[in-house]
Short mmCIF file of C-alpha atoms in Angstrom, two decimals:
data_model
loop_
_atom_site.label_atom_id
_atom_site.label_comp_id
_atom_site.label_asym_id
_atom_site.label_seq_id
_atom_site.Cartn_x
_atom_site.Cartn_y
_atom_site.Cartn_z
CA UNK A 1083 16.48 0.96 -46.92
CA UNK A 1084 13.63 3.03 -44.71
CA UNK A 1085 15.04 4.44 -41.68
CA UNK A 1086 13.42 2.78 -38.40
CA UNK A 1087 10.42 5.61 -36.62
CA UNK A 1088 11.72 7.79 -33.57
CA UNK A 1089 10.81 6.31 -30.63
CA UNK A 1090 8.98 7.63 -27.97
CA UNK A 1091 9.44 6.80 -24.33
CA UNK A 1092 6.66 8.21 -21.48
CA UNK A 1093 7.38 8.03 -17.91
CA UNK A 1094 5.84 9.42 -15.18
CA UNK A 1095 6.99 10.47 -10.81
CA UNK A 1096 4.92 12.18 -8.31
CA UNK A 1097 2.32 13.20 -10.16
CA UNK A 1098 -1.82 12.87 -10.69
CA UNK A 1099 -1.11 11.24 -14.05
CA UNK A 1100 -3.27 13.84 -16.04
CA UNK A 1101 -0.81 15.19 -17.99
CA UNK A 1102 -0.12 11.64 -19.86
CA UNK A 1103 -3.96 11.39 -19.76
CA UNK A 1104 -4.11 15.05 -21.87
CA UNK A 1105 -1.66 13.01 -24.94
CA UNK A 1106 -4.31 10.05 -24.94
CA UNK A 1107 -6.91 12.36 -24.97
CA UNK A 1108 -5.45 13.76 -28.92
CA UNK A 1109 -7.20 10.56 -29.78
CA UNK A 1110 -7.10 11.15 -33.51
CA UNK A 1111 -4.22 13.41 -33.47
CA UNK A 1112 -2.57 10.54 -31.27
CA UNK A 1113 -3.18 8.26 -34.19
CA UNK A 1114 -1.26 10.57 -36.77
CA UNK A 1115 1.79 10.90 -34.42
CA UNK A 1116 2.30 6.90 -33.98
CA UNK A 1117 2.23 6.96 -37.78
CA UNK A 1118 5.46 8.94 -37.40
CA UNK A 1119 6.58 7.80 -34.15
CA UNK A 1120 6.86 3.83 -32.27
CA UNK A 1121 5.88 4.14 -28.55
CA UNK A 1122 8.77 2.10 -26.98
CA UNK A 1123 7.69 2.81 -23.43
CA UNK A 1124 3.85 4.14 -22.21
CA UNK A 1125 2.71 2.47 -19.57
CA UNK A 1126 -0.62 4.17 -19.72
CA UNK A 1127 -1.40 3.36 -22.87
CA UNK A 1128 0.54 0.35 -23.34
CA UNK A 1129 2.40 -2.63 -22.11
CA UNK A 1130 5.17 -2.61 -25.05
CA UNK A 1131 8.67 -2.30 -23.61
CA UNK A 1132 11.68 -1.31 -25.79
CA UNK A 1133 14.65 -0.83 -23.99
CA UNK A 1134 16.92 2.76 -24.58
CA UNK A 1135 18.39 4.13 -25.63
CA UNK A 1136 15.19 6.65 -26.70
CA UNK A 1137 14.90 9.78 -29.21
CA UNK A 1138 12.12 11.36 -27.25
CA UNK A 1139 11.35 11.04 -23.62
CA UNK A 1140 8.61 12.99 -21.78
CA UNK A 1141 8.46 13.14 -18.25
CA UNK A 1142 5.91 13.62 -15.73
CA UNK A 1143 5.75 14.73 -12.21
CA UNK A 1144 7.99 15.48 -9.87
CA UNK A 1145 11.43 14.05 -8.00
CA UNK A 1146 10.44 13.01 -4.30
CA UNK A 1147 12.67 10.23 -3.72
CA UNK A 1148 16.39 9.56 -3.74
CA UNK A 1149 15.29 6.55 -5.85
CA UNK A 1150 13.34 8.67 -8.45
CA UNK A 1151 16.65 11.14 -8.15
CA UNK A 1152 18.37 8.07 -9.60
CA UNK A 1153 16.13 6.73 -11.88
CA UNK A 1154 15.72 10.15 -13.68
CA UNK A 1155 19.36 10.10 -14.06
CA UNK A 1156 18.89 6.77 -15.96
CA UNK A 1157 16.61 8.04 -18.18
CA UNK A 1158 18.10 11.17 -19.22
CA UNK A 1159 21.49 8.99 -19.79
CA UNK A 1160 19.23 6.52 -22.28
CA UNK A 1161 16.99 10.33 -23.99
CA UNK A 1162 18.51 12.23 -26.94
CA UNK A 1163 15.62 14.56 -26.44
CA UNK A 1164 14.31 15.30 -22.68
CA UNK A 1165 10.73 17.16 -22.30
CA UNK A 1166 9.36 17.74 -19.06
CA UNK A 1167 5.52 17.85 -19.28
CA UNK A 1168 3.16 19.50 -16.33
CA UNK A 1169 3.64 21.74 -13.45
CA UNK A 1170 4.73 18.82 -11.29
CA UNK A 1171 7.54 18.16 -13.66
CA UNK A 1172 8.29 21.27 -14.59
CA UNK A 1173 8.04 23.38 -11.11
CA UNK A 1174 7.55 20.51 -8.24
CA UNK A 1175 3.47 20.54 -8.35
CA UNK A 1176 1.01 20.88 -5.88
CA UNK A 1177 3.37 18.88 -3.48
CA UNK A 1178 5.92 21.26 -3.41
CA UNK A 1179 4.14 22.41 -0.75
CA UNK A 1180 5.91 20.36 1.25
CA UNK A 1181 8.84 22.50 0.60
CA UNK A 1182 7.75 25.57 2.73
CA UNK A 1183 7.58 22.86 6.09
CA UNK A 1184 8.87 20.08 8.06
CA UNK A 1185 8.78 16.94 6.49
CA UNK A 1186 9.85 14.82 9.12
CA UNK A 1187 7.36 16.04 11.12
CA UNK A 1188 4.59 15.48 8.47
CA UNK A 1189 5.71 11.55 7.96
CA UNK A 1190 5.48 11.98 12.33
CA UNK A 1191 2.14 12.76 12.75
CA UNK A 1192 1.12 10.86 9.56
CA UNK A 1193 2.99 7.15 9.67
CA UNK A 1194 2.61 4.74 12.44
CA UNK A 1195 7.05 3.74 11.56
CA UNK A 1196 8.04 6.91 9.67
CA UNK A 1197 11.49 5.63 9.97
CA UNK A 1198 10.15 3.04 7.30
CA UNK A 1199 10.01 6.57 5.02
CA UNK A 1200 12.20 7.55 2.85
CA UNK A 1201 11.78 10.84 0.93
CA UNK A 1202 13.69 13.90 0.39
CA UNK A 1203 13.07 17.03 1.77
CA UNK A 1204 11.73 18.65 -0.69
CA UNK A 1205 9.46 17.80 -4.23
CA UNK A 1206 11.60 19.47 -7.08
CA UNK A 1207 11.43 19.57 -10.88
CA UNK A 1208 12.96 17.05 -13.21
CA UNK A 1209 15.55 20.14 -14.46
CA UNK A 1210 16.45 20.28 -11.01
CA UNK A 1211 18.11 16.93 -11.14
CA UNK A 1212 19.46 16.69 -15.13
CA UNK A 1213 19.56 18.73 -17.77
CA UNK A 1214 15.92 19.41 -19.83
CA UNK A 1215 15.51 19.93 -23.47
CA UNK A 1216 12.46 21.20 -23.07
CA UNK A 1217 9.48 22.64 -20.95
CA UNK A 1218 5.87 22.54 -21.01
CA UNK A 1219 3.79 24.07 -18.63
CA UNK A 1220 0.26 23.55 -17.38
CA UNK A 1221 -1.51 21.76 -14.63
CA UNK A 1222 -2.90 19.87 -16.98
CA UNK A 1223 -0.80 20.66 -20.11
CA UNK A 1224 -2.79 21.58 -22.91
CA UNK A 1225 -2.97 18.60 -25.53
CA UNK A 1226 -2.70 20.76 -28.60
CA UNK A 1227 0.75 22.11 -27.50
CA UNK A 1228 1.71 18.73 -26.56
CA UNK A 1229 1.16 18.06 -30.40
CA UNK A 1230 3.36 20.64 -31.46
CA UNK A 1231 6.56 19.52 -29.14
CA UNK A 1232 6.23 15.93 -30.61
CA UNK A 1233 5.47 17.66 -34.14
CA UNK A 1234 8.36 19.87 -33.91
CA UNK A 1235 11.03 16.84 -32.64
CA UNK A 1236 10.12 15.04 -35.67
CA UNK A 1237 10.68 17.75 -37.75
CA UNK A 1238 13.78 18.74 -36.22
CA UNK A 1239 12.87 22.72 -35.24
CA UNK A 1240 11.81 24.59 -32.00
CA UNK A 1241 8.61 23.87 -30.22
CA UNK A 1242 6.62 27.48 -31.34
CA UNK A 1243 4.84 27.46 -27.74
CA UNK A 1244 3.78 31.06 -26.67
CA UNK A 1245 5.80 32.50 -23.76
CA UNK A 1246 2.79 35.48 -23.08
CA UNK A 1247 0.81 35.87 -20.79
CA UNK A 1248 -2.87 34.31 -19.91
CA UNK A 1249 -3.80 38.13 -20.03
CA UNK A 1250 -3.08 38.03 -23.66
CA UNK A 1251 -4.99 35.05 -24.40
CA UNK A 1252 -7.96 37.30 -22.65
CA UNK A 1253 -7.19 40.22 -24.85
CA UNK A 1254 -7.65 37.81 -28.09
CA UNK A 1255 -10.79 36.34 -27.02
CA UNK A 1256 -12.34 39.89 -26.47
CA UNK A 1257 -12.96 39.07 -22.85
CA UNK A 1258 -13.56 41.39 -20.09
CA UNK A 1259 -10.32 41.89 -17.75
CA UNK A 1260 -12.24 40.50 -14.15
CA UNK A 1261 -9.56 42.41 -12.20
CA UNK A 1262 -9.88 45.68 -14.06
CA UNK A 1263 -14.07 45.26 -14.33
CA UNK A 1264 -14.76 43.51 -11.47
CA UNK A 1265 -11.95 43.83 -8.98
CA UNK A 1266 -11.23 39.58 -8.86
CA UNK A 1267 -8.22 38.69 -8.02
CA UNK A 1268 -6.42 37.09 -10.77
CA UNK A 1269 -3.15 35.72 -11.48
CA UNK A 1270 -3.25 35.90 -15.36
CA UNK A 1271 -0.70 39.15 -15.64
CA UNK A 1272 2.30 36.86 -13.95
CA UNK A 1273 1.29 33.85 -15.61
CA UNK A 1274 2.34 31.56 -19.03
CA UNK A 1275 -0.57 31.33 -21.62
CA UNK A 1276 -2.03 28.05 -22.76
CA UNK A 1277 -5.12 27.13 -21.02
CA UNK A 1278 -7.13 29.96 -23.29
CA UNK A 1279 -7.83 32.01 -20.54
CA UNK A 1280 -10.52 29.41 -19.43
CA UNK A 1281 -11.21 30.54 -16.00
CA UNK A 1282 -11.62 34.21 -16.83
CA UNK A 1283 -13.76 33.33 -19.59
CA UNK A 1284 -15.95 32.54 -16.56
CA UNK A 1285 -15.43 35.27 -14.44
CA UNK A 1286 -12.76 33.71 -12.62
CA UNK A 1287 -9.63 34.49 -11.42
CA UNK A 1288 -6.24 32.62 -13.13
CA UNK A 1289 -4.94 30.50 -10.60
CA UNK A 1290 -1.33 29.83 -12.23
CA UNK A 1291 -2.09 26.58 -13.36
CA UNK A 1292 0.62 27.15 -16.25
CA UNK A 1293 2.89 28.89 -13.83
CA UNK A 1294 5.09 31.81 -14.53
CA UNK A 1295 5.54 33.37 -17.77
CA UNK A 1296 9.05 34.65 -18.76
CA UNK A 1297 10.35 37.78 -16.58
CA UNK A 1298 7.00 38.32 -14.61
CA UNK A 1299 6.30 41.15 -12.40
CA UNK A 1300 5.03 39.46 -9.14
CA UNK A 1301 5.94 41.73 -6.82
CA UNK A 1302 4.09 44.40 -9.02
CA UNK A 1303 1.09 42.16 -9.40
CA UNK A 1304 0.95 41.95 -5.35
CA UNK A 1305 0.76 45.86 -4.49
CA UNK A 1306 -2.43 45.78 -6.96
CA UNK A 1307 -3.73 42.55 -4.91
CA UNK A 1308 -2.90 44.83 -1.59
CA UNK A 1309 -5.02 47.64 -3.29
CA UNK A 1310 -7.91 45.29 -3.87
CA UNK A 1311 -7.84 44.28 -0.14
CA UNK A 1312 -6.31 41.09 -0.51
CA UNK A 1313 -4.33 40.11 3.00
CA UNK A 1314 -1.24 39.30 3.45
CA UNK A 1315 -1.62 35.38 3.95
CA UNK A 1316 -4.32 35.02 1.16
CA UNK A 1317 -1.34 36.45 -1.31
CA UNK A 1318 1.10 34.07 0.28
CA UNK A 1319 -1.61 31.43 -0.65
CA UNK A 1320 -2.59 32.85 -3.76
CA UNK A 1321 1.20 31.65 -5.17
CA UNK A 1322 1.19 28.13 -3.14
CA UNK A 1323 -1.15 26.19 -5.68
CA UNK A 1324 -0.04 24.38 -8.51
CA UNK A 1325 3.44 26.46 -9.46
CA UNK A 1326 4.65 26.97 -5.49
CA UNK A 1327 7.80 25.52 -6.02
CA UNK A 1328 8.29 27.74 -9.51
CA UNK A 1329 11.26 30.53 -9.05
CA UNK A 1330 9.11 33.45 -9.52
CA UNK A 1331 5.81 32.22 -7.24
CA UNK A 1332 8.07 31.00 -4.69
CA UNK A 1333 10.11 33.96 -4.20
CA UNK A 1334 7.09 36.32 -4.24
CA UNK A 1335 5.15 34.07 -1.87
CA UNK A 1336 8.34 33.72 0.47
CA UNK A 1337 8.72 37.48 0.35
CA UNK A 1338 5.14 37.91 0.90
CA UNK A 1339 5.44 35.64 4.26
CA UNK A 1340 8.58 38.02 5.37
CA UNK A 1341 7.02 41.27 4.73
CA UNK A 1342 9.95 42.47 2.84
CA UNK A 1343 9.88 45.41 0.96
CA UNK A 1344 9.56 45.09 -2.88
CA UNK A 1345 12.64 45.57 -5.53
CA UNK A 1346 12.17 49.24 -6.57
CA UNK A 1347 12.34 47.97 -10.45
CA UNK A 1348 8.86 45.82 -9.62
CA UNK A 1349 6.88 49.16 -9.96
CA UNK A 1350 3.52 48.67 -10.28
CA UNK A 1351 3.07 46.70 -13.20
CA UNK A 1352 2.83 42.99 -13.77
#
């Protein structure tokens, strides 16, 4: 007797929707993995239904609700395997900027009834609310690594995602360091590779669209941001993009906003 195909289940929160947009985008790589997999829930790509439980879930955006609080209990109940896909999912998104202010006084000046509102205080990520299998960064998440994390659930072994640094990625593309050469501002020494170092390979600055890599050195990367006459509120905006509500960009933006001194282990490398 063949054994039935893992099934896949997609579901999205607060979010733009790109990062379900990047796995339709695999086009022919999508074809191999529903060769492997069946798509029991997708709403993007289509309107087949199976009920949980589910072997693979992947989630997208971020909790805002006390009904999304809910329903992601629901469907981590009905997942064997939980992945959390995008900086909204993984670290609250762009609209964790919301957690830095007031929201009752945003849904004030913004609602005609704002007691017709409800919405928590803050926009958190999935992990915040269940337990996550898995992680994968990016604002959006690169489709190729997407591959691998389905690849490596169906083979039953450890999604090999790099934890370095975008400055790395630089280094192996044999591209100029724009901070070093040209004294840009740049975020890639703090933050998780995967995009390919796009942005510098333009003469851009990383923005943290992939957010923090493991054990960064913000407070490091700062004093060098100081030297290159960056302000004080442009760094506190320089963290508040995509990753705000991540640990690390958070911490360093709220520390930035306090003027408190740095750890003395920071030093003054990032």
């Amino acid at each position: 007797m063949s054994r039935e195909k893992p099934t896949l289940a997609v579901f999205k929160f607060a979010s733009c929707d790109g990062c379900q947009l990047s796995l339709l985008d695999c086009e022919d790589e999508l074809l191999a993995v529903t060769d492997r997999i069946r798509i029991a829930h997708f709403p993007e790509a289509t309107r087949t239904r199976i009920d949980g439980p589910w072997d693979l879930t992947l989630v997208e955006g971020s909790i805002t609700t006390p009904e999304a609080a809910e329903e992601i209990r629901q469907i981590r109940r009905a997942s064997k395997f939980l992945v959390t896909i995008g900086a909204c999912a993984t670290a609250g998104g762009i609209q964790a900027l919301r957690n830095f202010a007031d929201v009752e006084a945003f849904t004030r000046q913004v609602y005609a009834h704002p007691e017709y509102i409800e919405t928590l205080a803050t926009s958190d990520a999935i992990s915040q609310h269940v337990p996550v299998d898995f992680e994968l960064r990016g604002c959006p998440i690169d489709k190729y690594q997407l591959i691998e994390v389905i690849s490596a659930f169906l083979y039953g072994r450890r999604p090999q995602v790099s934890s370095a640094s975008v400055c790395e990625e630089c280094k192996r593309a044999g591209q100029v360091c724009v901070m070093v050469a040209h004294g840009t501002p740049c975020l890639g020494p703090v933050t998780h590779a995967g995009c390919g170092a796009l942005c510098p390979g333009c003469n851009r600055g990383c923005y943290g669209c992939f957010g923090p890599k493991e054990t960064p050195n913000a407070p490091g990367l700062s004093g060098q941001l100081e030297t290159l006459g960056m302000d004080r509120a442009t760094r506190v905006r320089f963290y508040r993009t995509f990753n705000a509500g991540a640990d690390a960009f958070r911490e360093e933006s709220e520390r930035q906003e306090s003027g408190a001194a740095p750890p003395e282990e920071s030093g003054n490398r990032p």
